Amino acid sequence: MRVVMFGYQTWGHRTLQALLDSEHDVVMVVTHPKSEHAYEKIWSDSVADLAEAHGVPVVIRNRPDDEELFTLLKEADPDIIVANNWRTYIPSRIFDLPRHGTLNVHDSLLPKYAGFSPLIWALINGESEVGVTAHMMDDELDAGDIVLQQAVPVGPTDTATDLFHKTVDLIAPVTVGALARIAAGETEFTPQDRSQASFFHKRAEYDIRIDWNWPAEVLERLVRAQSAPYPSAFTFHKGKRLEIVTAVVSEGRYGGTPGRIFYREGEGVAIVAGADARTGRNHGLAITRVRTEDGREMPALEYFTSMGGYLTARP
């Protein structure tokens, strides 16, 4: 099939590489300009560079809503568009233009975790598996019929970085496998159960600030979800920002006020956590490694020279 690819960052790069390695003919690539947004500077392999290295025409757009692009797409005469990590709305006159429509590749097990940063949100929420879904695009965000889907388990110590590497390796087989079904003439795919759908927004600095009213189990997953190269989860200590690099759920149960710096435990320092911490039934978050406002990383036992005081959500 003649394929136009819409994509960005490493997800788009892997998709384009899979298409270039396949039996299909990539006739044009549409990608976004480089961004200074913190999350868009991560996993930023260039789709444009890969396309140009293979002699594929490249169009750079923030939004695909201009007449020039529409004309270029019509001239490219694609059998199908394949999209992965395209960050803005694609209008119906574009996604319906090819003979076989548009296949979107999304890094979640749809219908759950439509939208943005699905791996991070899934890890924070304690999901047991994550994956990649190829579905037909329609007017609703990440809601079209599923052509192919593959899952991988989430391990008890997996970080978002681990899950990225697990799922990015699924892009090629899911994309090429889905295209094989379409090229074979299949048109009936699996409708999504909309009662199970969930939608998530782009992550920003506010989303990685620690709320000590959350249970320790959730905070531990938040810290793993904000693993390098993502920006670390953070709190404030004595008015200064303190990043939490690693942490575990404490063995002991600690009662009192959420955020209280309580007790040295093993290799970490236990912090009271959970809205109902006053009951004394909660485990705390045992912080094991921190990064200070001036960029120094150190063991928590070295940073917290005495117990007492509080970690807070604001300076």
mmCIF file of N, CA and C in Angstrom, residues 192-307:
data_model
loop_
_atom_site.group_PDB
_atom_site.id
_atom_site.type_symbol
_atom_site.label_atom_id
_atom_site.label_comp_id
_atom_site.label_asym_id
_atom_site.label_seq_id
_atom_site.Cartn_x
_atom_site.Cartn_y
_atom_site.Cartn_z
ATOM 1 N N GLN A 192 -14.597 -0.566 20.203
ATOM 2 C CA GLN A 192 -14.201 -0.343 21.586
ATOM 3 C C GLN A 192 -15.426 -0.288 22.491
ATOM 4 N N ASP A 193 -15.279 -0.826 23.696
ATOM 5 C CA ASP A 193 -16.328 -0.743 24.707
ATOM 6 C C ASP A 193 -16.232 0.634 25.360
ATOM 7 N N ARG A 194 -17.078 1.541 24.951
ATOM 8 C CA ARG A 194 -16.968 2.917 25.421
ATOM 9 C C ARG A 194 -17.263 3.067 26.903
ATOM 10 N N SER A 195 -17.917 2.076 27.506
ATOM 11 C CA SER A 195 -18.157 2.151 28.956
ATOM 12 C C SER A 195 -16.859 1.985 29.741
ATOM 13 N N GLN A 196 -15.813 1.464 29.088
ATOM 14 C CA GLN A 196 -14.520 1.260 29.743
ATOM 15 C C GLN A 196 -13.511 2.348 29.397
ATOM 16 N N ALA A 197 -13.932 3.328 28.613
ATOM 17 C CA ALA A 197 -12.995 4.336 28.130
ATOM 18 C C ALA A 197 -12.574 5.300 29.238
ATOM 19 N N SER A 198 -11.317 5.710 29.187
ATOM 20 C CA SER A 198 -10.820 6.774 30.071
ATOM 21 C C SER A 198 -9.878 7.655 29.267
ATOM 22 N N PHE A 199 -9.851 8.948 29.606
ATOM 23 C CA PHE A 199 -9.096 9.945 28.857
ATOM 24 C C PHE A 199 -8.172 10.690 29.818
ATOM 25 N N PHE A 200 -6.926 10.904 29.398
ATOM 26 C CA PHE A 200 -5.954 11.564 30.270
ATOM 27 C C PHE A 200 -5.283 12.728 29.538
ATOM 28 N N HIS A 201 -4.983 13.783 30.320
ATOM 29 C CA HIS A 201 -4.408 14.998 29.744
ATOM 30 C C HIS A 201 -2.880 14.940 29.729
ATOM 31 N N LYS A 202 -2.271 15.899 29.042
ATOM 32 C CA LYS A 202 -0.821 16.039 29.055
ATOM 33 C C LYS A 202 -0.358 16.298 30.485
ATOM 34 N N ARG A 203 0.822 15.768 30.824
ATOM 35 C CA ARG A 203 1.366 16.003 32.151
ATOM 36 C C ARG A 203 2.161 17.311 32.178
ATOM 37 N N ALA A 204 2.106 17.965 33.341
ATOM 38 C CA ALA A 204 2.804 19.226 33.543
ATOM 39 C C ALA A 204 3.420 19.204 34.942
ATOM 40 N N GLU A 205 4.119 20.255 35.304
ATOM 41 C CA GLU A 205 4.813 20.274 36.588
ATOM 42 C C GLU A 205 3.865 20.056 37.764
ATOM 43 N N TYR A 206 2.660 20.590 37.682
ATOM 44 C CA TYR A 206 1.697 20.425 38.771
ATOM 45 C C TYR A 206 1.408 18.950 39.043
ATOM 46 N N ASP A 207 1.456 18.139 37.996
ATOM 47 C CA ASP A 207 1.097 16.723 38.117
ATOM 48 C C ASP A 207 2.175 15.888 38.788
ATOM 49 N N ILE A 208 3.393 16.413 38.917
ATOM 50 C CA ILE A 208 4.456 15.630 39.543
ATOM 51 C C ILE A 208 4.787 16.128 40.950
ATOM 52 N N ARG A 209 4.041 17.105 41.419
ATOM 53 C CA ARG A 209 4.210 17.578 42.794
ATOM 54 C C ARG A 209 3.539 16.597 43.746
ATOM 55 N N ILE A 210 4.237 16.175 44.783
ATOM 56 C CA ILE A 210 3.730 15.149 45.696
ATOM 57 C C ILE A 210 2.671 15.730 46.627
ATOM 58 N N ASP A 211 1.555 15.041 46.699
ATOM 59 C CA ASP A 211 0.488 15.333 47.652
ATOM 60 C C ASP A 211 0.567 14.260 48.734
ATOM 61 N N TRP A 212 0.984 14.629 49.922
ATOM 62 C CA TRP A 212 1.216 13.651 50.982
ATOM 63 C C TRP A 212 -0.071 13.056 51.534
ATOM 64 N N ASN A 213 -1.206 13.556 51.067
ATOM 65 C CA ASN A 213 -2.477 12.922 51.425
ATOM 66 C C ASN A 213 -2.733 11.651 50.613
ATOM 67 N N TRP A 214 -1.958 11.453 49.534
ATOM 68 C CA TRP A 214 -2.086 10.220 48.771
ATOM 69 C C TRP A 214 -1.498 9.056 49.571
ATOM 70 N N PRO A 215 -2.025 7.852 49.400
ATOM 71 C CA PRO A 215 -1.440 6.676 50.068
ATOM 72 C C PRO A 215 -0.003 6.442 49.610
ATOM 73 N N ALA A 216 0.804 5.865 50.493
ATOM 74 C CA ALA A 216 2.208 5.623 50.178
ATOM 75 C C ALA A 216 2.369 4.744 48.945
ATOM 76 N N GLU A 217 1.467 3.778 48.767
ATOM 77 C CA GLU A 217 1.570 2.886 47.617
ATOM 78 C C GLU A 217 1.446 3.663 46.305
ATOM 79 N N VAL A 218 0.581 4.663 46.277
ATOM 80 C CA VAL A 218 0.407 5.475 45.075
ATOM 81 C C VAL A 218 1.599 6.406 44.889
ATOM 82 N N LEU A 219 2.097 6.974 45.974
ATOM 83 C CA LEU A 219 3.256 7.862 45.876
ATOM 84 C C LEU A 219 4.494 7.112 45.398
ATOM 85 N N GLU A 220 4.644 5.866 45.846
ATOM 86 C CA GLU A 220 5.785 5.066 45.385
ATOM 87 C C GLU A 220 5.709 4.852 43.876
ATOM 88 N N ARG A 221 4.489 4.627 43.370
ATOM 89 C CA ARG A 221 4.324 4.446 41.923
ATOM 90 C C ARG A 221 4.539 5.769 41.181
ATOM 91 N N LEU A 222 4.136 6.885 41.795
ATOM 92 C CA LEU A 222 4.392 8.193 41.190
ATOM 93 C C LEU A 222 5.887 8.428 41.017
ATOM 94 N N VAL A 223 6.663 8.092 42.025
ATOM 95 C CA VAL A 223 8.116 8.257 41.943
ATOM 96 C C VAL A 223 8.677 7.386 40.823
ATOM 97 N N ARG A 224 8.210 6.136 40.706
ATOM 98 C CA ARG A 224 8.675 5.259 39.617
ATOM 99 C C ARG A 224 8.202 5.772 38.260
ATOM 100 N N ALA A 225 7.015 6.370 38.230
ATOM 101 C CA ALA A 225 6.482 6.893 36.969
ATOM 102 C C ALA A 225 7.265 8.101 36.481
ATOM 103 N N GLN A 226 7.899 8.816 37.410
ATOM 104 C CA GLN A 226 8.675 10.002 37.030
ATOM 105 C C GLN A 226 10.172 9.690 37.025
ATOM 106 N N SER A 227 10.511 8.538 36.490
ATOM 107 C CA SER A 227 11.907 8.104 36.417
ATOM 108 C C SER A 227 12.634 8.872 35.323
ATOM 109 N N ALA A 228 13.949 8.981 35.456
ATOM 110 C CA ALA A 228 14.764 9.625 34.411
ATOM 111 C C ALA A 228 14.580 8.872 33.087
ATOM 112 N N PRO A 229 14.446 9.590 31.989
ATOM 113 C CA PRO A 229 14.707 11.025 31.784
ATOM 114 C C PRO A 229 13.513 11.934 32.046
ATOM 115 N N TYR A 230 12.403 11.405 32.575
ATOM 116 C CA TYR A 230 11.289 12.276 32.944
ATOM 117 C C TYR A 230 11.685 13.108 34.166
ATOM 118 N N PRO A 231 11.089 14.285 34.341
ATOM 119 C CA PRO A 231 11.380 15.082 35.540
ATOM 120 C C PRO A 231 10.882 14.366 36.794
ATOM 121 N N SER A 232 11.676 14.416 37.856
ATOM 122 C CA SER A 232 11.360 13.675 39.077
ATOM 123 C C SER A 232 10.186 14.287 39.833
ATOM 124 N N ALA A 233 9.455 13.423 40.544
ATOM 125 C CA ALA A 233 8.439 13.901 41.482
ATOM 126 C C ALA A 233 9.128 14.765 42.542
ATOM 127 N N PHE A 234 8.403 15.776 43.046
ATOM 128 C CA PHE A 234 9.056 16.684 43.983
ATOM 129 C C PHE A 234 8.117 17.108 45.101
ATOM 130 N N THR A 235 8.742 17.590 46.152
ATOM 131 C CA THR A 235 8.056 18.149 47.309
ATOM 132 C C THR A 235 8.855 19.369 47.750
ATOM 133 N N PHE A 236 8.480 19.954 48.872
ATOM 134 C CA PHE A 236 9.241 21.080 49.405
ATOM 135 C C PHE A 236 9.662 20.783 50.837
ATOM 136 N N HIS A 237 10.902 21.155 51.159
ATOM 137 C CA HIS A 237 11.419 20.984 52.510
ATOM 138 C C HIS A 237 12.065 22.289 52.943
ATOM 139 N N LYS A 238 11.550 22.845 54.004
ATOM 140 C CA LYS A 238 12.031 24.131 54.510
ATOM 141 C C LYS A 238 11.995 25.197 53.421
ATOM 142 N N GLY A 239 10.934 25.134 52.607
ATOM 143 C CA GLY A 239 10.702 26.137 51.590
ATOM 144 C C GLY A 239 11.445 25.924 50.280
ATOM 145 N N LYS A 240 12.265 24.880 50.204
ATOM 146 C CA LYS A 240 13.031 24.626 48.987
ATOM 147 C C LYS A 240 12.577 23.340 48.316
ATOM 148 N N ARG A 241 12.622 23.357 46.995
ATOM 149 C CA ARG A 241 12.208 22.196 46.217
ATOM 150 C C ARG A 241 13.153 21.022 46.461
ATOM 151 N N LEU A 242 12.572 19.843 46.661
ATOM 152 C CA LEU A 242 13.343 18.628 46.878
ATOM 153 C C LEU A 242 12.763 17.539 45.984
ATOM 154 N N GLU A 243 13.580 17.030 45.057
ATOM 155 C CA GLU A 243 13.121 15.973 44.158
ATOM 156 C C GLU A 243 13.335 14.612 44.808
ATOM 157 N N ILE A 244 12.345 13.745 44.657
ATOM 158 C CA ILE A 244 12.415 12.393 45.192
ATOM 159 C C ILE A 244 12.816 11.471 44.044
ATOM 160 N N VAL A 245 14.038 10.985 44.085
ATOM 161 C CA VAL A 245 14.580 10.189 42.982
ATOM 162 C C VAL A 245 14.150 8.737 43.101
ATOM 163 N N THR A 246 14.242 8.167 44.302
ATOM 164 C CA THR A 246 13.784 6.798 44.545
ATOM 165 C C THR A 246 13.128 6.721 45.914
ATOM 166 N N ALA A 247 12.194 5.791 46.033
ATOM 167 C CA ALA A 247 11.477 5.598 47.291
ATOM 168 C C ALA A 247 10.801 4.228 47.263
ATOM 169 N N VAL A 248 10.481 3.727 48.449
ATOM 170 C CA VAL A 248 9.741 2.470 48.574
ATOM 171 C C VAL A 248 8.654 2.665 49.621
ATOM 172 N N VAL A 249 7.687 1.765 49.629
ATOM 173 C CA VAL A 249 6.685 1.774 50.694
ATOM 174 C C VAL A 249 7.352 1.254 51.961
ATOM 175 N N SER A 250 7.137 1.944 53.071
ATOM 176 C CA SER A 250 7.802 1.571 54.318
ATOM 177 C C SER A 250 7.305 0.224 54.831
ATOM 178 N N GLU A 251 8.141 -0.455 55.584
ATOM 179 C CA GLU A 251 7.717 -1.687 56.248
ATOM 180 C C GLU A 251 6.829 -1.361 57.442
ATOM 181 N N GLY A 252 7.192 -0.335 58.191
ATOM 182 C CA GLY A 252 6.416 0.045 59.357
ATOM 183 C C GLY A 252 5.194 0.869 58.998
ATOM 184 N N ARG A 253 4.293 0.996 59.945
ATOM 185 C CA ARG A 253 3.105 1.838 59.793
ATOM 186 C C ARG A 253 3.294 3.072 60.664
ATOM 187 N N TYR A 254 3.011 4.227 60.087
ATOM 188 C CA TYR A 254 3.322 5.479 60.763
ATOM 189 C C TYR A 254 2.081 6.366 60.797
ATOM 190 N N GLY A 255 1.677 6.767 61.990
ATOM 191 C CA GLY A 255 0.500 7.603 62.152
ATOM 192 C C GLY A 255 0.869 9.048 62.401
ATOM 193 N N GLY A 256 -0.084 9.928 62.097
ATOM 194 C CA GLY A 256 0.144 11.339 62.343
ATOM 195 C C GLY A 256 -0.329 12.191 61.188
ATOM 196 N N THR A 257 0.396 13.263 60.925
ATOM 197 C CA THR A 257 0.020 14.213 59.890
ATOM 198 C C THR A 257 0.781 13.912 58.598
ATOM 199 N N PRO A 258 0.089 13.806 57.461
ATOM 200 C CA PRO A 258 0.766 13.535 56.197
ATOM 201 C C PRO A 258 1.885 14.542 55.918
ATOM 202 N N GLY A 259 3.035 14.019 55.494
ATOM 203 C CA GLY A 259 4.193 14.852 55.202
ATOM 204 C C GLY A 259 5.197 14.947 56.336
ATOM 205 N N ARG A 260 4.862 14.402 57.492
ATOM 206 C CA ARG A 260 5.785 14.452 58.628
ATOM 207 C C ARG A 260 7.019 13.589 58.364
ATOM 208 N N ILE A 261 8.199 14.163 58.558
ATOM 209 C CA ILE A 261 9.460 13.420 58.463
ATOM 210 C C ILE A 261 9.606 12.651 59.769
ATOM 211 N N PHE A 262 9.482 11.311 59.708
ATOM 212 C CA PHE A 262 9.201 10.562 60.924
ATOM 213 C C PHE A 262 10.377 9.743 61.442
ATOM 214 N N TYR A 263 10.950 8.856 60.598
ATOM 215 C CA TYR A 263 11.773 7.794 61.167
ATOM 216 C C TYR A 263 12.734 7.238 60.131
ATOM 217 N N ARG A 264 13.982 6.969 60.548
ATOM 218 C CA ARG A 264 14.924 6.269 59.683
ATOM 219 C C ARG A 264 14.543 4.793 59.623
ATOM 220 N N GLU A 265 14.372 4.293 58.406
ATOM 221 C CA GLU A 265 14.003 2.888 58.231
ATOM 222 C C GLU A 265 14.856 2.289 57.124
ATOM 223 N N GLY A 266 15.698 1.324 57.465
ATOM 224 C CA GLY A 266 16.558 0.701 56.466
ATOM 225 C C GLY A 266 17.448 1.737 55.802
ATOM 226 N N GLU A 267 17.388 1.794 54.461
ATOM 227 C CA GLU A 267 18.204 2.736 53.699
ATOM 228 C C GLU A 267 17.485 4.054 53.443
ATOM 229 N N GLY A 268 16.306 4.235 54.060
ATOM 230 C CA GLY A 268 15.528 5.432 53.769
ATOM 231 C C GLY A 268 15.015 6.138 54.998
ATOM 232 N N VAL A 269 14.211 7.165 54.729
ATOM 233 C CA VAL A 269 13.562 7.945 55.781
ATOM 234 C C VAL A 269 12.068 7.900 55.523
ATOM 235 N N ALA A 270 11.308 7.414 56.500
ATOM 236 C CA ALA A 270 9.869 7.229 56.339
ATOM 237 C C ALA A 270 9.129 8.536 56.550
ATOM 238 N N ILE A 271 8.226 8.838 55.599
ATOM 239 C CA ILE A 271 7.384 10.027 55.652
ATOM 240 C C ILE A 271 5.941 9.580 55.813
ATOM 241 N N VAL A 272 5.219 10.211 56.734
ATOM 242 C CA VAL A 272 3.810 9.874 56.945
ATOM 243 C C VAL A 272 3.017 10.211 55.682
ATOM 244 N N ALA A 273 2.126 9.309 55.270
ATOM 245 C CA ALA A 273 1.371 9.514 54.032
ATOM 246 C C ALA A 273 -0.044 8.988 54.170
ATOM 247 N N GLY A 274 -0.952 9.588 53.398
ATOM 248 C CA GLY A 274 -2.339 9.133 53.363
ATOM 249 C C GLY A 274 -3.263 10.059 54.122
ATOM 250 N N ALA A 275 -4.420 10.337 53.549
ATOM 251 C CA ALA A 275 -5.372 11.261 54.166
ATOM 252 C C ALA A 275 -5.841 10.782 55.524
ATOM 253 N N ASP A 276 -5.842 9.459 55.732
ATOM 254 C CA ASP A 276 -6.299 8.906 57.017
ATOM 255 C C ASP A 276 -5.124 8.453 57.867
ATOM 256 N N ALA A 277 -3.974 9.100 57.712
ATOM 257 C CA ALA A 277 -2.765 8.687 58.434
ATOM 258 C C ALA A 277 -2.927 8.780 59.943
ATOM 259 N N ARG A 278 -3.868 9.602 60.391
ATOM 260 C CA ARG A 278 -4.072 9.745 61.836
ATOM 261 C C ARG A 278 -4.427 8.431 62.504
ATOM 262 N N THR A 279 -4.948 7.459 61.741
ATOM 263 C CA THR A 279 -5.369 6.179 62.308
ATOM 264 C C THR A 279 -4.195 5.300 62.701
ATOM 265 N N GLY A 280 -3.012 5.564 62.133
ATOM 266 C CA GLY A 280 -1.855 4.735 62.428
ATOM 267 C C GLY A 280 -1.845 3.411 61.692
ATOM 268 N N ARG A 281 -2.747 3.242 60.732
ATOM 269 C CA ARG A 281 -2.804 1.969 59.994
ATOM 270 C C ARG A 281 -2.053 2.047 58.662
ATOM 271 N N ASN A 282 -1.540 3.215 58.319
ATOM 272 C CA ASN A 282 -0.923 3.414 57.008
ATOM 273 C C ASN A 282 0.572 3.129 57.010
ATOM 274 N N HIS A 283 1.051 2.574 55.907
ATOM 275 C CA HIS A 283 2.475 2.575 55.656
ATOM 276 C C HIS A 283 2.878 3.983 55.210
ATOM 277 N N GLY A 284 4.139 4.323 55.412
ATOM 278 C CA GLY A 284 4.654 5.588 54.936
ATOM 279 C C GLY A 284 5.418 5.404 53.638
ATOM 280 N N LEU A 285 5.908 6.505 53.110
ATOM 281 C CA LEU A 285 6.796 6.456 51.952
ATOM 282 C C LEU A 285 8.216 6.588 52.473
ATOM 283 N N ALA A 286 9.026 5.559 52.244
ATOM 284 C CA ALA A 286 10.421 5.587 52.684
ATOM 285 C C ALA A 286 11.278 6.128 51.540
ATOM 286 N N ILE A 287 11.673 7.362 51.665
ATOM 287 C CA ILE A 287 12.499 8.007 50.630
ATOM 288 C C ILE A 287 13.922 7.501 50.761
ATOM 289 N N THR A 288 14.521 7.072 49.651
ATOM 290 C CA THR A 288 15.879 6.529 49.699
ATOM 291 C C THR A 288 16.911 7.409 49.001
ATOM 292 N N ARG A 289 16.465 8.223 48.038
ATOM 293 C CA ARG A 289 17.418 9.074 47.334
ATOM 294 C C ARG A 289 16.721 10.364 46.916
ATOM 295 N N VAL A 290 17.424 11.497 47.036
ATOM 296 C CA VAL A 290 16.832 12.809 46.747
ATOM 297 C C VAL A 290 17.780 13.627 45.876
ATOM 298 N N ARG A 291 17.226 14.705 45.301
ATOM 299 C CA ARG A 291 18.029 15.681 44.557
ATOM 300 C C ARG A 291 17.635 17.068 45.050
ATOM 301 N N THR A 292 18.605 17.852 45.446
ATOM 302 C CA THR A 292 18.327 19.165 46.016
ATOM 303 C C THR A 292 18.102 20.200 44.919
ATOM 304 N N GLU A 293 17.684 21.381 45.346
ATOM 305 C CA GLU A 293 17.351 22.453 44.419
ATOM 306 C C GLU A 293 18.539 22.855 43.548
ATOM 307 N N ASP A 294 19.753 22.679 44.059
ATOM 308 C CA ASP A 294 20.944 23.037 43.283
ATOM 309 C C ASP A 294 21.480 21.866 42.466
ATOM 310 N N GLY A 295 20.707 20.771 42.374
ATOM 311 C CA GLY A 295 21.062 19.669 41.496
ATOM 312 C C GLY A 295 21.902 18.578 42.118
ATOM 313 N N ARG A 296 22.182 18.651 43.410
ATOM 314 C CA ARG A 296 22.984 17.607 44.068
ATOM 315 C C ARG A 296 22.104 16.411 44.402
ATOM 316 N N GLU A 297 22.522 15.201 43.978
ATOM 317 C CA GLU A 297 21.790 13.976 44.289
ATOM 318 C C GLU A 297 22.527 13.230 45.390
ATOM 319 N N MET A 298 21.775 12.690 46.352
ATOM 320 C CA MET A 298 22.399 12.032 47.499
ATOM 321 C C MET A 298 21.423 11.066 48.158
ATOM 322 N N PRO A 299 21.944 10.143 48.986
ATOM 323 C CA PRO A 299 21.056 9.282 49.762
ATOM 324 C C PRO A 299 20.212 10.113 50.725
ATOM 325 N N ALA A 300 18.980 9.669 50.934
ATOM 326 C CA ALA A 300 18.096 10.402 51.843
ATOM 327 C C ALA A 300 18.667 10.461 53.257
ATOM 328 N N LEU A 301 19.340 9.406 53.681
ATOM 329 C CA LEU A 301 19.916 9.395 55.025
ATOM 330 C C LEU A 301 20.994 10.457 55.180
ATOM 331 N N GLU A 302 21.634 10.824 54.082
ATOM 332 C CA GLU A 302 22.638 11.884 54.123
ATOM 333 C C GLU A 302 21.974 13.258 54.134
ATOM 334 N N TYR A 303 20.858 13.378 53.417
ATOM 335 C CA TYR A 303 20.172 14.670 53.344
ATOM 336 C C TYR A 303 19.433 14.995 54.641
ATOM 337 N N PHE A 304 18.650 14.030 55.134
ATOM 338 C CA PHE A 304 17.869 14.263 56.360
ATOM 339 C C PHE A 304 18.768 13.971 57.559
ATOM 340 N N THR A 305 19.383 14.993 58.098
ATOM 341 C CA THR A 305 20.320 14.805 59.209
ATOM 342 C C THR A 305 19.612 14.657 60.549
ATOM 343 N N SER A 306 18.334 15.029 60.590
ATOM 344 C CA SER A 306 17.553 14.849 61.818
ATOM 345 C C SER A 306 16.093 14.628 61.431
ATOM 346 N N MET A 307 15.369 13.971 62.318
ATOM 347 C CA MET A 307 13.968 13.713 62.072
ATOM 348 C C MET A 307 13.127 14.890 62.575
#
